[in-house]
CSV table of C-alpha atoms in Angstrom, one decimal:
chain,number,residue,atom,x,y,z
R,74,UNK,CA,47.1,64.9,36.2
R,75,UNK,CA,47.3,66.6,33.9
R,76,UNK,CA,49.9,64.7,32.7
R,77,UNK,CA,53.0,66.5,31.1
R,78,UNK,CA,56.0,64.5,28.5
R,79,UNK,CA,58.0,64.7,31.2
R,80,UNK,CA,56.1,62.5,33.5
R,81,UNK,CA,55.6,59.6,30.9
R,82,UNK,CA,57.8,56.6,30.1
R,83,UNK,CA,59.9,56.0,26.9
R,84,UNK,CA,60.3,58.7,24.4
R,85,UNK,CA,59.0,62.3,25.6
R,86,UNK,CA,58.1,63.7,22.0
R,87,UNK,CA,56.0,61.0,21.3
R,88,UNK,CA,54.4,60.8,25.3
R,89,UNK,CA,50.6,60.8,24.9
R,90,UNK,CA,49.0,64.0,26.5
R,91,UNK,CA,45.5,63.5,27.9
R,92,UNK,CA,43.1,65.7,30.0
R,93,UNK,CA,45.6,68.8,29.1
R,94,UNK,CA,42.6,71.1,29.9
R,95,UNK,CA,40.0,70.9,32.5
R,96,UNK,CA,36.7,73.2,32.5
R,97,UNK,CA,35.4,74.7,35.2
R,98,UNK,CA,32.7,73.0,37.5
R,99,UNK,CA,29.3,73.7,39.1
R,100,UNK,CA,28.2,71.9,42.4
R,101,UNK,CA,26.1,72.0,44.3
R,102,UNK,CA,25.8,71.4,48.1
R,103,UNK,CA,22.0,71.2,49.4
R,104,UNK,CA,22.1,70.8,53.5
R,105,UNK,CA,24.9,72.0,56.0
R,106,UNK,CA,26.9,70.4,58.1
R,107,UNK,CA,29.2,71.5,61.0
R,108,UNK,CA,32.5,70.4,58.8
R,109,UNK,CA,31.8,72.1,56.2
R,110,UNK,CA,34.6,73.8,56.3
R,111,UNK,CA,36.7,70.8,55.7
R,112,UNK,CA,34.4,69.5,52.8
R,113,UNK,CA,35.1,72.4,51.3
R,114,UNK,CA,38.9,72.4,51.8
R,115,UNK,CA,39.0,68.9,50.4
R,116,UNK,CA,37.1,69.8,47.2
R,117,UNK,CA,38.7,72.7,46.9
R,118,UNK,CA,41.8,70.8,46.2
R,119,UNK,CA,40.2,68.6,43.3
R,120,UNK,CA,38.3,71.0,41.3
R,121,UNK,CA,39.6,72.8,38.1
R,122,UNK,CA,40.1,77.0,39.2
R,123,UNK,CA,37.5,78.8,38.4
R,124,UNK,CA,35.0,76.0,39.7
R,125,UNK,CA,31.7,77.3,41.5
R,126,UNK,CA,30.1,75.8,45.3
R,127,UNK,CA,26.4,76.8,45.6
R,128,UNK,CA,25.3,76.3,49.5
R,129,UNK,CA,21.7,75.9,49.0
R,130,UNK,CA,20.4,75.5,53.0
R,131,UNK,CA,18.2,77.5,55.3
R,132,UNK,CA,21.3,79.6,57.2
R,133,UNK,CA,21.4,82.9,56.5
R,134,UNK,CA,24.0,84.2,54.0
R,135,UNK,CA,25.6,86.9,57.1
R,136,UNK,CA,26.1,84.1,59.4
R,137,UNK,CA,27.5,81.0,57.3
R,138,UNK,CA,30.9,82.9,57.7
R,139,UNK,CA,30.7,82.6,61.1
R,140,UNK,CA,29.4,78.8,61.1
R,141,UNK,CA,32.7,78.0,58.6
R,142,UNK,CA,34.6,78.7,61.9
R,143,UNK,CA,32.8,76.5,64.2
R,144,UNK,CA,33.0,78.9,67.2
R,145,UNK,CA,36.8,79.0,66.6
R,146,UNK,CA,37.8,75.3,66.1
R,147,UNK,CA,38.2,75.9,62.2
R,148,UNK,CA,41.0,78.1,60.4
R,149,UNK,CA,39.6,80.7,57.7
R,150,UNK,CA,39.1,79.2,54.6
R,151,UNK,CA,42.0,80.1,51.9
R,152,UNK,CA,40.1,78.8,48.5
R,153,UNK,CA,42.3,78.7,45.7
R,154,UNK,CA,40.1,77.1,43.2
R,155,UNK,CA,36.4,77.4,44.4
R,156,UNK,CA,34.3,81.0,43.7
R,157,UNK,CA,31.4,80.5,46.7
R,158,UNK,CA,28.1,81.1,46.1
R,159,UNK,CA,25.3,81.7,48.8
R,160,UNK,CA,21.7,80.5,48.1
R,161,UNK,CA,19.1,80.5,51.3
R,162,UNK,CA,16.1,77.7,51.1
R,163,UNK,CA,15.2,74.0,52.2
R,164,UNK,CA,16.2,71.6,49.6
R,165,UNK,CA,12.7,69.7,49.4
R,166,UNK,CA,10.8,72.7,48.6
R,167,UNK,CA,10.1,73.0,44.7
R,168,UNK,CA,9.8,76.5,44.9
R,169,UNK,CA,13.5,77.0,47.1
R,170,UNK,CA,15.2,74.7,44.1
R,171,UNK,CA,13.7,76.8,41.5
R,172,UNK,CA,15.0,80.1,42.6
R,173,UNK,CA,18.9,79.0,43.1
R,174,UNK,CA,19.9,82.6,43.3
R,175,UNK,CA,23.5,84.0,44.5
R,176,UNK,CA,22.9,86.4,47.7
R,177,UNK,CA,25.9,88.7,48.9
R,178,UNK,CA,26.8,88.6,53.2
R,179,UNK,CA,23.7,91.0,53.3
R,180,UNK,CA,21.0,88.7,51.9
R,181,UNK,CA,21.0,90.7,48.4
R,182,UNK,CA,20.6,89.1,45.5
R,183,UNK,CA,23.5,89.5,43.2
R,184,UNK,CA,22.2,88.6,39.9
R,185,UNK,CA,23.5,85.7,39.7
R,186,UNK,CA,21.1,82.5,39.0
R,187,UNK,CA,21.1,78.6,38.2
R,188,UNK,CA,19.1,75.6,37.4
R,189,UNK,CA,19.5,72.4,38.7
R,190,UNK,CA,20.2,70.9,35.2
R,191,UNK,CA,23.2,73.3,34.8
R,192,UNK,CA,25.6,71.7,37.7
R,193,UNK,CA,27.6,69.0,36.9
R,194,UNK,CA,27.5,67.1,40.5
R,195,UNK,CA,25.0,68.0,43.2
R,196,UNK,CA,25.0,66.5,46.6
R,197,UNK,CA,22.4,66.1,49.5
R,198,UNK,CA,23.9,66.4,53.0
R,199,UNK,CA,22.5,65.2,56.2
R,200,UNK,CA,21.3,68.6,57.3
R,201,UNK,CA,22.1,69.1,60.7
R,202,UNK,CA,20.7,72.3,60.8
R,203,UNK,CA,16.9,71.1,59.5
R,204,UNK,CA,16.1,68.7,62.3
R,205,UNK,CA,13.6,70.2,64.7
R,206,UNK,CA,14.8,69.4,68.5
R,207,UNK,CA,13.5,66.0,69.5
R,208,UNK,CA,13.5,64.8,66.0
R,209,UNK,CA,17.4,64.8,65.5
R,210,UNK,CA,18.7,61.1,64.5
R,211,UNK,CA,19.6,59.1,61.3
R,212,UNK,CA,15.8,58.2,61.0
R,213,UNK,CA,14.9,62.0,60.5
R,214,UNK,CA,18.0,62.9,58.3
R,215,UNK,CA,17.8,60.0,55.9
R,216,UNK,CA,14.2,61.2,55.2
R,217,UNK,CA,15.0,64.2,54.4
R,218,UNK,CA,17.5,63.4,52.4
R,219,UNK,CA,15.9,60.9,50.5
R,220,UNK,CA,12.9,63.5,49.9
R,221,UNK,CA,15.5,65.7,48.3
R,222,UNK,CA,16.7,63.9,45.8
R,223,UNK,CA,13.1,62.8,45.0
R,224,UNK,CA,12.3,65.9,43.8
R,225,UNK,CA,15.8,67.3,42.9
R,226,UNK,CA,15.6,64.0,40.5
R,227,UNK,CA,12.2,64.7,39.1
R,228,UNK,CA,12.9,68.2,38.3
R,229,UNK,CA,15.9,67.8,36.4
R,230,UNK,CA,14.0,64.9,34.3
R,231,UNK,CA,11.3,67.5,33.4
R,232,UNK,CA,14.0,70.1,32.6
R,233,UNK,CA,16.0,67.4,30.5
R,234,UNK,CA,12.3,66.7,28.7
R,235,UNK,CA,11.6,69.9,28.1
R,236,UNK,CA,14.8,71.0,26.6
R,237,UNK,CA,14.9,67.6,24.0
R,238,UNK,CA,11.5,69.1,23.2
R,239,UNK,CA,12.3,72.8,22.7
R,240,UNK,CA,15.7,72.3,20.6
R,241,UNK,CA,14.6,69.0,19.1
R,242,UNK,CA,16.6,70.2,15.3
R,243,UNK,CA,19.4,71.6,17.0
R,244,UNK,CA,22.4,69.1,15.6
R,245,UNK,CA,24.0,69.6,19.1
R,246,UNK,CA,23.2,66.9,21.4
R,247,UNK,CA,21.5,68.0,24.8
R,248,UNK,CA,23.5,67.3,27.9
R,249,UNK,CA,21.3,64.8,30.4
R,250,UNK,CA,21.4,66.2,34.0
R,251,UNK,CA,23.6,64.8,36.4
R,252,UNK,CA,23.0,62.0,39.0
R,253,UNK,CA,22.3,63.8,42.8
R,254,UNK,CA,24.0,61.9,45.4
R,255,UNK,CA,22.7,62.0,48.6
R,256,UNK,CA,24.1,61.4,51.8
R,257,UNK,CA,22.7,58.3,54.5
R,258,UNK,CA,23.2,57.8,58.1
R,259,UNK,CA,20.9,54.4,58.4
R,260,UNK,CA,21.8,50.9,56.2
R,261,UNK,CA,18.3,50.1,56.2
R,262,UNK,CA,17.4,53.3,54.1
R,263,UNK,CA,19.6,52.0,51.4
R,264,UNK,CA,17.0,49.2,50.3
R,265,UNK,CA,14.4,52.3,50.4
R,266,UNK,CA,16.9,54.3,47.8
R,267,UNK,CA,16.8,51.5,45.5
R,268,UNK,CA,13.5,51.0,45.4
R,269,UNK,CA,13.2,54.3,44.8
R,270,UNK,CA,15.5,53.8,42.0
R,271,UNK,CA,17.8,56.6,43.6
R,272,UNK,CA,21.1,55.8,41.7
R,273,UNK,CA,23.9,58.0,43.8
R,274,UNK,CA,24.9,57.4,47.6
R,275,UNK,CA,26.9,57.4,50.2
R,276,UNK,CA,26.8,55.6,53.3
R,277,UNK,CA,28.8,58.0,54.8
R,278,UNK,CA,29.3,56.8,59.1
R,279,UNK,CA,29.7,52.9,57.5
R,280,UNK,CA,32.7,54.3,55.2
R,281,UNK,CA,33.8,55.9,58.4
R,282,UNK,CA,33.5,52.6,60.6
R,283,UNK,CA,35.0,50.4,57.9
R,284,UNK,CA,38.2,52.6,57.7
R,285,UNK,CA,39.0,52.7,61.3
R,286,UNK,CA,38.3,49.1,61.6
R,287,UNK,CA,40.7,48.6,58.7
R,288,UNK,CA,43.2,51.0,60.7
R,289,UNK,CA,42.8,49.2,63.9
R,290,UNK,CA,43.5,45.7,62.5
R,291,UNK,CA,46.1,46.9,61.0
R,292,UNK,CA,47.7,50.1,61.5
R,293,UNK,CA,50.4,50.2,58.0
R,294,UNK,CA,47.3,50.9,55.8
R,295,UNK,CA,46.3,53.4,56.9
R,296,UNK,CA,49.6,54.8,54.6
R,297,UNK,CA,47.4,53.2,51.4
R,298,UNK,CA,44.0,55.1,52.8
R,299,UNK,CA,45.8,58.2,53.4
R,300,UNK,CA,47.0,57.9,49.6
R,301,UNK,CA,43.8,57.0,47.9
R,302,UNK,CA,41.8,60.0,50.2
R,303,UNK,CA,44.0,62.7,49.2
R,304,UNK,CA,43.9,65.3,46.6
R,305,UNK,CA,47.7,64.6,45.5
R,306,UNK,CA,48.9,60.9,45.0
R,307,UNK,CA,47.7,57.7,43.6
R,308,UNK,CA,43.8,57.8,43.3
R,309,UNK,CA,41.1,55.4,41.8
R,310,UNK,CA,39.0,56.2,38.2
R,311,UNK,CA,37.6,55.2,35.4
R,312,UNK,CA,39.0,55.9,32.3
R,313,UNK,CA,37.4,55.0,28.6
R,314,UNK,CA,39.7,52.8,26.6
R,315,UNK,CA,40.5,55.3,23.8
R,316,UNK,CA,42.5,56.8,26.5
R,317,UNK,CA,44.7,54.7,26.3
R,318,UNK,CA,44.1,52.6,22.5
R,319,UNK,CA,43.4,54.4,19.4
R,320,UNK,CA,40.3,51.9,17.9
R,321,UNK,CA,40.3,52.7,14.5
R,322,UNK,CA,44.2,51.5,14.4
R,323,UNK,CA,43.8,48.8,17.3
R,324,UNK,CA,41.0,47.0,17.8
R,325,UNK,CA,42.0,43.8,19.4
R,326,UNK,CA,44.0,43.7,22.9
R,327,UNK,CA,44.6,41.7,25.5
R,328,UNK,CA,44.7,43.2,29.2
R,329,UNK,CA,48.1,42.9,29.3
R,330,UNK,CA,48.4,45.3,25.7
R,331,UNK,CA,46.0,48.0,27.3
R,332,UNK,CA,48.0,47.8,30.6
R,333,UNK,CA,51.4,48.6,28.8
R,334,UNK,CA,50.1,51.5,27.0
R,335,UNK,CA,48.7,53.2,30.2
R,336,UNK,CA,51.8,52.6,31.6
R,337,UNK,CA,53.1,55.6,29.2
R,338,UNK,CA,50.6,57.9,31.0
R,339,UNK,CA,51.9,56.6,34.4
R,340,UNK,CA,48.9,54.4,35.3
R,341,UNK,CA,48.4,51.0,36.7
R,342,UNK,CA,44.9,49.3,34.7
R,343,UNK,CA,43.5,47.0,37.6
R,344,UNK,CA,40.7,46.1,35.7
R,345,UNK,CA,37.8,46.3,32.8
R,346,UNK,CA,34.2,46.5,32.3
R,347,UNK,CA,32.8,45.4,28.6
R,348,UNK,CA,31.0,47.9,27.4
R,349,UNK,CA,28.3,45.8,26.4
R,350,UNK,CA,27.7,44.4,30.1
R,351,UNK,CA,26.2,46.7,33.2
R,352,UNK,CA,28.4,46.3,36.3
R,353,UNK,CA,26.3,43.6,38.0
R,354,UNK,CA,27.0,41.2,35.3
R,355,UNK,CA,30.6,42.6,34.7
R,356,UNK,CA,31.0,42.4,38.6
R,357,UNK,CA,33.4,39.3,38.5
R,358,UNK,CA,35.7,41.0,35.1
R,359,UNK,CA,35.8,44.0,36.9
R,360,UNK,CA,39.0,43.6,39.1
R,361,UNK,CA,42.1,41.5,38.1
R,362,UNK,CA,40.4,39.7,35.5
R,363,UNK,CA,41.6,35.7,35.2
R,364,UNK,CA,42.2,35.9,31.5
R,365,UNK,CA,44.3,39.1,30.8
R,366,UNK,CA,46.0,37.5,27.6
């Protein structure tokens, strides 16, 4: 998507346009890894143009270049959507995540600043690059990370506070921050994220292991994982209903209803949450739900 009359079903004048128009994006990257280079190709394919990548980490701005190449293995990034942006400082320092300022190859400051509450997705990588020598490992990372988006969390609640106190009468509604997701090595720290109450994760070497078990077992889907992983072809998301029903007109459907009409944007519904549940007690409603008449 977007989605164009010519790629719905039935009659194209009357072929439902939705998401015509997407705004540009800011996100932010704290931590560096040594595939950065692909995370960025990757992204680069999903964002809207225009979209901005701040690298918050502790590299300096005239040698990242270098580090994109990995000594040669990588190919020279050719961004057609992302604008870069180059911040130096340690993501669980306060001080480093108030001063998200742009800094040229030289290490000069462009003009060009942030706050956290003004990206729309920020995400905490295991930072290579942080670990002292002898405390590399999973153990070390995790921590980190976890103290990252400790902080990165409480600061945006304080910003969020202070702005619902400051424009209080303004009839516009005041965007919440967005949820940081961090990156974990370790399974165990996942029980310390929770308690934690630390919302957004990825456990990204079990996602790893589980595909390539998945692959080895049996080799044809790894044609589905290819499909779902790339930027172009069928993907996974969650859409609202008014996508898809106009509730002032309709308001009473059966699955099968909702999954005919999303049909016309070319889209297969696999499932539902109520709105009135959270997804633990939706959990058994969400996919291919028994009762879809």
């Amino acid at each position: 998507y977007p989605l164009t009359a010519g790629d719905c079903i039935g009659n194209e004048e009357e072929c439902p346009i939705y998401d015509a128009v997407r705004p540009p994006e800011k996100i932010l990257f704290c931590g560096w890894r040594r595939d950065m280079s692909d995370l960025i190709s990757q992204l680069d394919e999903f964002v809207p143009a225009g979209s901005e990548l701040w690298l918050l980490n502790k590299i300096p701005a005239n040698m990242r270049e270098e580090r994109l190449l990995d000594g040669g293995n990588k190919a020279k990034l050719k961004l057609k959507n992302i604008i870069m942006k180059n911040v130096v400082g340690d993501q669980i320092i306060r001080r480093d995540l108030k001063r998200i300022w742009d800094t040229n190859a030289q290490g000069e400051y462009t003009g060009e600043k942030v706050t956290l509450d003004q990206f729309d997705s920020i995400l905490i990588l295991s930072d290579e690059t942080a670990m002292k020598s002898g405390e590399k490992g999973s153990t070390s990372s995790d921590s980190r990370s976890l103290a990252a988006v400790l902080i990165i969390q409480d600061m945006m609640e304080k910003m969020y506070q202070l702005k619902k106190r400051k424009f209080a009468s303004s009839p516009e509604p005041i965007k919440p921050p967005c949820v940081p997701v961090s990156e974990i090595l370790d399974t165990r720290t996942k029980s310390l994220l929770n308690v934690a109450n630390c919302k957004g994760y990825v456990l990204s070497n079990q996602i790893v292991s589980s595909v390539m078990a998945q692959v080895a077992e049996e080799k044809d889907i790894n044609v589905v994982l290819s499909e779902l992983f790339s930027s172009d072809g069928s993907e996974t998301y969650i859409r609202p209903v008014e996508k898809f029903v106009d509730l002032d007109e309709e308001d009473t459907m059966s699955f099968w209803d909702v999954a005919l009409k999303a049909r016309q944007y070319r889209e297969v519904v696999v499932g539902y949450k109520p709105a009135d549940l959270d997804y633990d007690d939706a959990e058994e409603l969400i996919i291919n739900p028994p009762n879809k008449s």
